[in-house]
Amino acid sequence: MLEVQQWRIYDRTVHMGIYYIFFSMVVLTSCLGVIVDKRRIGAFDALGLLLMVLFAGLRHNVGTDYPAYLIIYRNINDLHIDWEHFLSGEYAFRALNYLTKILIGSLGDYVIFVVMAAMTYIPIYIQLKQRSYKKIPIYLTVYFLFGFYTMAFNISRQWIAISVLFVGVSYLIDNKLRNFIFSVLLAGLFHQTAFLVAPFFLLAKKVKPTRKLIAVALAGGSLFALVGVSINPLWQFIGRISPRYASYLFYGEAGIGYRLRIIVYVMLLMLFMLNKKALIFVDKSNEFYLSVYIISLYFVLAGLVSVPIGRLATYFNVFVIFLLGDVLQCFSLRARPLVGWLVISCLIIWFALNAYFYGDILPYESIIAWSSTF
């Protein structure tokens, strides 16, 4: 028994190394892109994107929801299945599966995962590049090690919606409300939760990242965690939006891992608030992103009692990429290397813990390696 346990630890550690090597390769290509491609999307950016898409798209049975998406794709043409129950209102995702099967379905079932990966990672990469082409290696490092990249191995539909809104929020910052509304509509057709979070982005546009907002977010989230179970009309409403969620709106209290995440999120908030003025000086949009991050804490705390509500936080805390990437500039030139390596070291540990205990992303296996064994 002990030998089996030791082998599992060894196997997981080896496959963890695969992720770190892959992350390093993409970050390295982005560094070359900074030097060669500069502001335009060039050859090295394309190479990095190709690696990101293929690494995720060619995985085999990696991620909790992998079998579910495979079943949906294989049976998308079956008219006897009640798709309104499984994919209620998410017509864009259904159309994506249907068109993929018609156009390139002959290549194999794995193509749907390649297509979903492309729709998730390409918009995010382009948005990171547009934000600051010089800092894209830093942004990608945070994106990878914070676990956002591999999170899409599980809640893939929702991550397509998150990716669309990740771009759409930039329109809101630029006061292009029509473009933002269009992005919300498109995101909602992939995952209806996008409709639920959109008003909170509009709220973040109006409020400032103050102690009052923090108090409201923390108090509101804590109150929801205490009494949210008894708000039956809300759960009935969410169940109607996505009947699939009705089966696990409540599955028991959050574990120690989730509680530790909350501590980390609060510690990051303290770091950002201590450097708020400097962050806003680095980029004015950080004021908006800081408000968004504070609002995310409401959903993080509410997630103590509800999986769907907790997942909504990802729409907001994904912008920690910008905040954590920019906060390094708030330190002196002498301190930046030390702070940078400290942050990266903490993120490496963070990703390792997430990979070991969440999401079924270990061991990593590609469809190419799997096919070669048969």
JSON list of C-alpha atoms in Angstrom, two decimals, residues 63-161:
[
{"chain": "A", "resi": 63, "resn": "GLY", "atom": "CA", "xyz": [-10.34, 17.50, -16.19]},
{"chain": "A", "resi": 64, "resn": "THR", "atom": "CA", "xyz": [-13.47, 16.62, -14.24]},
{"chain": "A", "resi": 65, "resn": "ASP", "atom": "CA", "xyz": [-15.91, 17.62, -17.00]},
{"chain": "A", "resi": 66, "resn": "TYR", "atom": "CA", "xyz": [-14.00, 16.07, -19.91]},
{"chain": "A", "resi": 67, "resn": "PRO", "atom": "CA", "xyz": [-16.34, 13.03, -20.24]},
{"chain": "A", "resi": 68, "resn": "ALA", "atom": "CA", "xyz": [-19.43, 15.27, -20.09]},
{"chain": "A", "resi": 69, "resn": "TYR", "atom": "CA", "xyz": [-18.24, 17.45, -22.98]},
{"chain": "A", "resi": 70, "resn": "LEU", "atom": "CA", "xyz": [-17.32, 14.37, -24.97]},
{"chain": "A", "resi": 71, "resn": "ILE", "atom": "CA", "xyz": [-20.82, 12.96, -24.51]},
{"chain": "A", "resi": 72, "resn": "ILE", "atom": "CA", "xyz": [-22.41, 16.27, -25.54]},
{"chain": "A", "resi": 73, "resn": "TYR", "atom": "CA", "xyz": [-20.32, 16.44, -28.70]},
{"chain": "A", "resi": 74, "resn": "ARG", "atom": "CA", "xyz": [-20.91, 12.84, -29.71]},
{"chain": "A", "resi": 75, "resn": "ASN", "atom": "CA", "xyz": [-24.68, 13.16, -29.26]},
{"chain": "A", "resi": 76, "resn": "ILE", "atom": "CA", "xyz": [-25.30, 16.74, -30.37]},
{"chain": "A", "resi": 77, "resn": "ASN", "atom": "CA", "xyz": [-27.34, 15.53, -33.36]},
{"chain": "A", "resi": 78, "resn": "ASP", "atom": "CA", "xyz": [-29.57, 13.28, -31.25]},
{"chain": "A", "resi": 79, "resn": "LEU", "atom": "CA", "xyz": [-33.00, 14.91, -31.31]},
{"chain": "A", "resi": 80, "resn": "HIS", "atom": "CA", "xyz": [-34.29, 12.60, -28.57]},
{"chain": "A", "resi": 81, "resn": "ILE", "atom": "CA", "xyz": [-32.09, 14.27, -25.93]},
{"chain": "A", "resi": 82, "resn": "ASP", "atom": "CA", "xyz": [-33.59, 17.17, -23.99]},
{"chain": "A", "resi": 83, "resn": "TRP", "atom": "CA", "xyz": [-30.81, 19.67, -24.67]},
{"chain": "A", "resi": 84, "resn": "GLU", "atom": "CA", "xyz": [-32.79, 22.42, -22.96]},
{"chain": "A", "resi": 85, "resn": "HIS", "atom": "CA", "xyz": [-32.20, 20.56, -19.71]},
{"chain": "A", "resi": 86, "resn": "PHE", "atom": "CA", "xyz": [-28.45, 20.10, -20.15]},
{"chain": "A", "resi": 87, "resn": "LEU", "atom": "CA", "xyz": [-27.66, 23.29, -22.11]},
{"chain": "A", "resi": 88, "resn": "SER", "atom": "CA", "xyz": [-30.56, 25.56, -21.25]},
{"chain": "A", "resi": 89, "resn": "GLY", "atom": "CA", "xyz": [-30.46, 28.69, -23.41]},
{"chain": "A", "resi": 90, "resn": "GLU", "atom": "CA", "xyz": [-26.79, 28.19, -24.31]},
{"chain": "A", "resi": 91, "resn": "TYR", "atom": "CA", "xyz": [-27.42, 28.16, -28.03]},
{"chain": "A", "resi": 92, "resn": "ALA", "atom": "CA", "xyz": [-23.97, 29.34, -29.08]},
{"chain": "A", "resi": 93, "resn": "PHE", "atom": "CA", "xyz": [-22.34, 26.38, -27.39]},
{"chain": "A", "resi": 94, "resn": "ARG", "atom": "CA", "xyz": [-24.79, 23.99, -29.00]},
{"chain": "A", "resi": 95, "resn": "ALA", "atom": "CA", "xyz": [-24.16, 25.61, -32.39]},
{"chain": "A", "resi": 96, "resn": "LEU", "atom": "CA", "xyz": [-20.41, 25.34, -31.83]},
{"chain": "A", "resi": 97, "resn": "ASN", "atom": "CA", "xyz": [-20.67, 21.59, -31.23]},
{"chain": "A", "resi": 98, "resn": "TYR", "atom": "CA", "xyz": [-23.04, 21.14, -34.16]},
{"chain": "A", "resi": 99, "resn": "LEU", "atom": "CA", "xyz": [-20.93, 23.10, -36.67]},
{"chain": "A", "resi": 100, "resn": "THR", "atom": "CA", "xyz": [-17.68, 21.51, -35.48]},
{"chain": "A", "resi": 101, "resn": "LYS", "atom": "CA", "xyz": [-19.17, 18.07, -36.02]},
{"chain": "A", "resi": 102, "resn": "ILE", "atom": "CA", "xyz": [-20.39, 18.96, -39.52]},
{"chain": "A", "resi": 103, "resn": "LEU", "atom": "CA", "xyz": [-17.26, 20.77, -40.72]},
{"chain": "A", "resi": 104, "resn": "ILE", "atom": "CA", "xyz": [-14.33, 18.89, -39.15]},
{"chain": "A", "resi": 105, "resn": "GLY", "atom": "CA", "xyz": [-15.95, 16.08, -37.18]},
{"chain": "A", "resi": 106, "resn": "SER", "atom": "CA", "xyz": [-14.29, 13.48, -39.39]},
{"chain": "A", "resi": 107, "resn": "LEU", "atom": "CA", "xyz": [-10.93, 14.34, -37.78]},
{"chain": "A", "resi": 108, "resn": "GLY", "atom": "CA", "xyz": [-12.03, 12.80, -34.48]},
{"chain": "A", "resi": 109, "resn": "ASP", "atom": "CA", "xyz": [-13.84, 13.64, -31.26]},
{"chain": "A", "resi": 110, "resn": "TYR", "atom": "CA", "xyz": [-10.87, 15.58, -29.88]},
{"chain": "A", "resi": 111, "resn": "VAL", "atom": "CA", "xyz": [-11.46, 18.46, -32.31]},
{"chain": "A", "resi": 112, "resn": "ILE", "atom": "CA", "xyz": [-14.19, 19.94, -30.11]},
{"chain": "A", "resi": 113, "resn": "PHE", "atom": "CA", "xyz": [-11.64, 20.38, -27.32]},
{"chain": "A", "resi": 114, "resn": "VAL", "atom": "CA", "xyz": [-9.22, 22.08, -29.72]},
{"chain": "A", "resi": 115, "resn": "VAL", "atom": "CA", "xyz": [-11.99, 24.44, -30.87]},
{"chain": "A", "resi": 116, "resn": "MET", "atom": "CA", "xyz": [-13.06, 25.23, -27.30]},
{"chain": "A", "resi": 117, "resn": "ALA", "atom": "CA", "xyz": [-9.44, 25.85, -26.30]},
{"chain": "A", "resi": 118, "resn": "ALA", "atom": "CA", "xyz": [-8.98, 28.25, -29.22]},
{"chain": "A", "resi": 119, "resn": "MET", "atom": "CA", "xyz": [-12.10, 30.18, -28.29]},
{"chain": "A", "resi": 120, "resn": "THR", "atom": "CA", "xyz": [-10.91, 30.45, -24.69]},
{"chain": "A", "resi": 121, "resn": "TYR", "atom": "CA", "xyz": [-7.23, 31.26, -24.99]},
{"chain": "A", "resi": 122, "resn": "ILE", "atom": "CA", "xyz": [-6.96, 33.37, -28.14]},
{"chain": "A", "resi": 123, "resn": "PRO", "atom": "CA", "xyz": [-9.16, 36.27, -26.91]},
{"chain": "A", "resi": 124, "resn": "ILE", "atom": "CA", "xyz": [-7.42, 36.26, -23.51]},
{"chain": "A", "resi": 125, "resn": "TYR", "atom": "CA", "xyz": [-3.93, 36.27, -25.06]},
{"chain": "A", "resi": 126, "resn": "ILE", "atom": "CA", "xyz": [-4.80, 39.09, -27.46]},
{"chain": "A", "resi": 127, "resn": "GLN", "atom": "CA", "xyz": [-6.26, 41.14, -24.60]},
{"chain": "A", "resi": 128, "resn": "LEU", "atom": "CA", "xyz": [-3.11, 40.63, -22.52]},
{"chain": "A", "resi": 129, "resn": "LYS", "atom": "CA", "xyz": [-1.02, 41.71, -25.49]},
{"chain": "A", "resi": 130, "resn": "GLN", "atom": "CA", "xyz": [-3.09, 44.83, -26.07]},
{"chain": "A", "resi": 131, "resn": "ARG", "atom": "CA", "xyz": [-2.93, 45.75, -22.40]},
{"chain": "A", "resi": 132, "resn": "SER", "atom": "CA", "xyz": [0.89, 45.84, -22.44]},
{"chain": "A", "resi": 133, "resn": "TYR", "atom": "CA", "xyz": [3.02, 43.89, -24.88]},
{"chain": "A", "resi": 134, "resn": "LYS", "atom": "CA", "xyz": [6.07, 44.44, -22.67]},
{"chain": "A", "resi": 135, "resn": "LYS", "atom": "CA", "xyz": [4.41, 42.86, -19.64]},
{"chain": "A", "resi": 136, "resn": "ILE", "atom": "CA", "xyz": [2.74, 39.91, -21.36]},
{"chain": "A", "resi": 137, "resn": "PRO", "atom": "CA", "xyz": [5.37, 37.44, -19.98]},
{"chain": "A", "resi": 138, "resn": "ILE", "atom": "CA", "xyz": [4.45, 38.58, -16.46]},
{"chain": "A", "resi": 139, "resn": "TYR", "atom": "CA", "xyz": [0.71, 38.45, -17.18]},
{"chain": "A", "resi": 140, "resn": "LEU", "atom": "CA", "xyz": [1.02, 34.95, -18.65]},
{"chain": "A", "resi": 141, "resn": "THR", "atom": "CA", "xyz": [3.03, 33.76, -15.65]},
{"chain": "A", "resi": 142, "resn": "VAL", "atom": "CA", "xyz": [0.25, 34.89, -13.32]},
{"chain": "A", "resi": 143, "resn": "TYR", "atom": "CA", "xyz": [-2.40, 33.46, -15.65]},
{"chain": "A", "resi": 144, "resn": "PHE", "atom": "CA", "xyz": [-0.75, 30.04, -15.71]},
{"chain": "A", "resi": 145, "resn": "LEU", "atom": "CA", "xyz": [0.38, 29.70, -12.11]},
{"chain": "A", "resi": 146, "resn": "PHE", "atom": "CA", "xyz": [-2.80, 31.12, -10.59]},
{"chain": "A", "resi": 147, "resn": "GLY", "atom": "CA", "xyz": [-4.52, 28.17, -12.24]},
{"chain": "A", "resi": 148, "resn": "PHE", "atom": "CA", "xyz": [-6.72, 30.04, -14.70]},
{"chain": "A", "resi": 149, "resn": "TYR", "atom": "CA", "xyz": [-5.34, 28.18, -17.73]},
{"chain": "A", "resi": 150, "resn": "THR", "atom": "CA", "xyz": [-6.04, 24.71, -16.32]},
{"chain": "A", "resi": 151, "resn": "MET", "atom": "CA", "xyz": [-9.34, 25.82, -14.77]},
{"chain": "A", "resi": 152, "resn": "ALA", "atom": "CA", "xyz": [-10.69, 25.82, -18.32]},
{"chain": "A", "resi": 153, "resn": "PHE", "atom": "CA", "xyz": [-9.99, 22.07, -18.49]},
{"chain": "A", "resi": 154, "resn": "ASN", "atom": "CA", "xyz": [-13.08, 21.67, -16.30]},
{"chain": "A", "resi": 155, "resn": "ILE", "atom": "CA", "xyz": [-15.67, 24.43, -16.67]},
{"chain": "A", "resi": 156, "resn": "SER", "atom": "CA", "xyz": [-14.89, 24.87, -20.36]},
{"chain": "A", "resi": 157, "resn": "ARG", "atom": "CA", "xyz": [-18.21, 26.43, -21.40]},
{"chain": "A", "resi": 158, "resn": "GLN", "atom": "CA", "xyz": [-18.05, 28.97, -18.61]},
{"chain": "A", "resi": 159, "resn": "TRP", "atom": "CA", "xyz": [-14.45, 29.80, -19.49]},
{"chain": "A", "resi": 160, "resn": "ILE", "atom": "CA", "xyz": [-15.45, 30.61, -23.06]},
{"chain": "A", "resi": 161, "resn": "ALA", "atom": "CA", "xyz": [-17.95, 33.06, -21.55]}
]
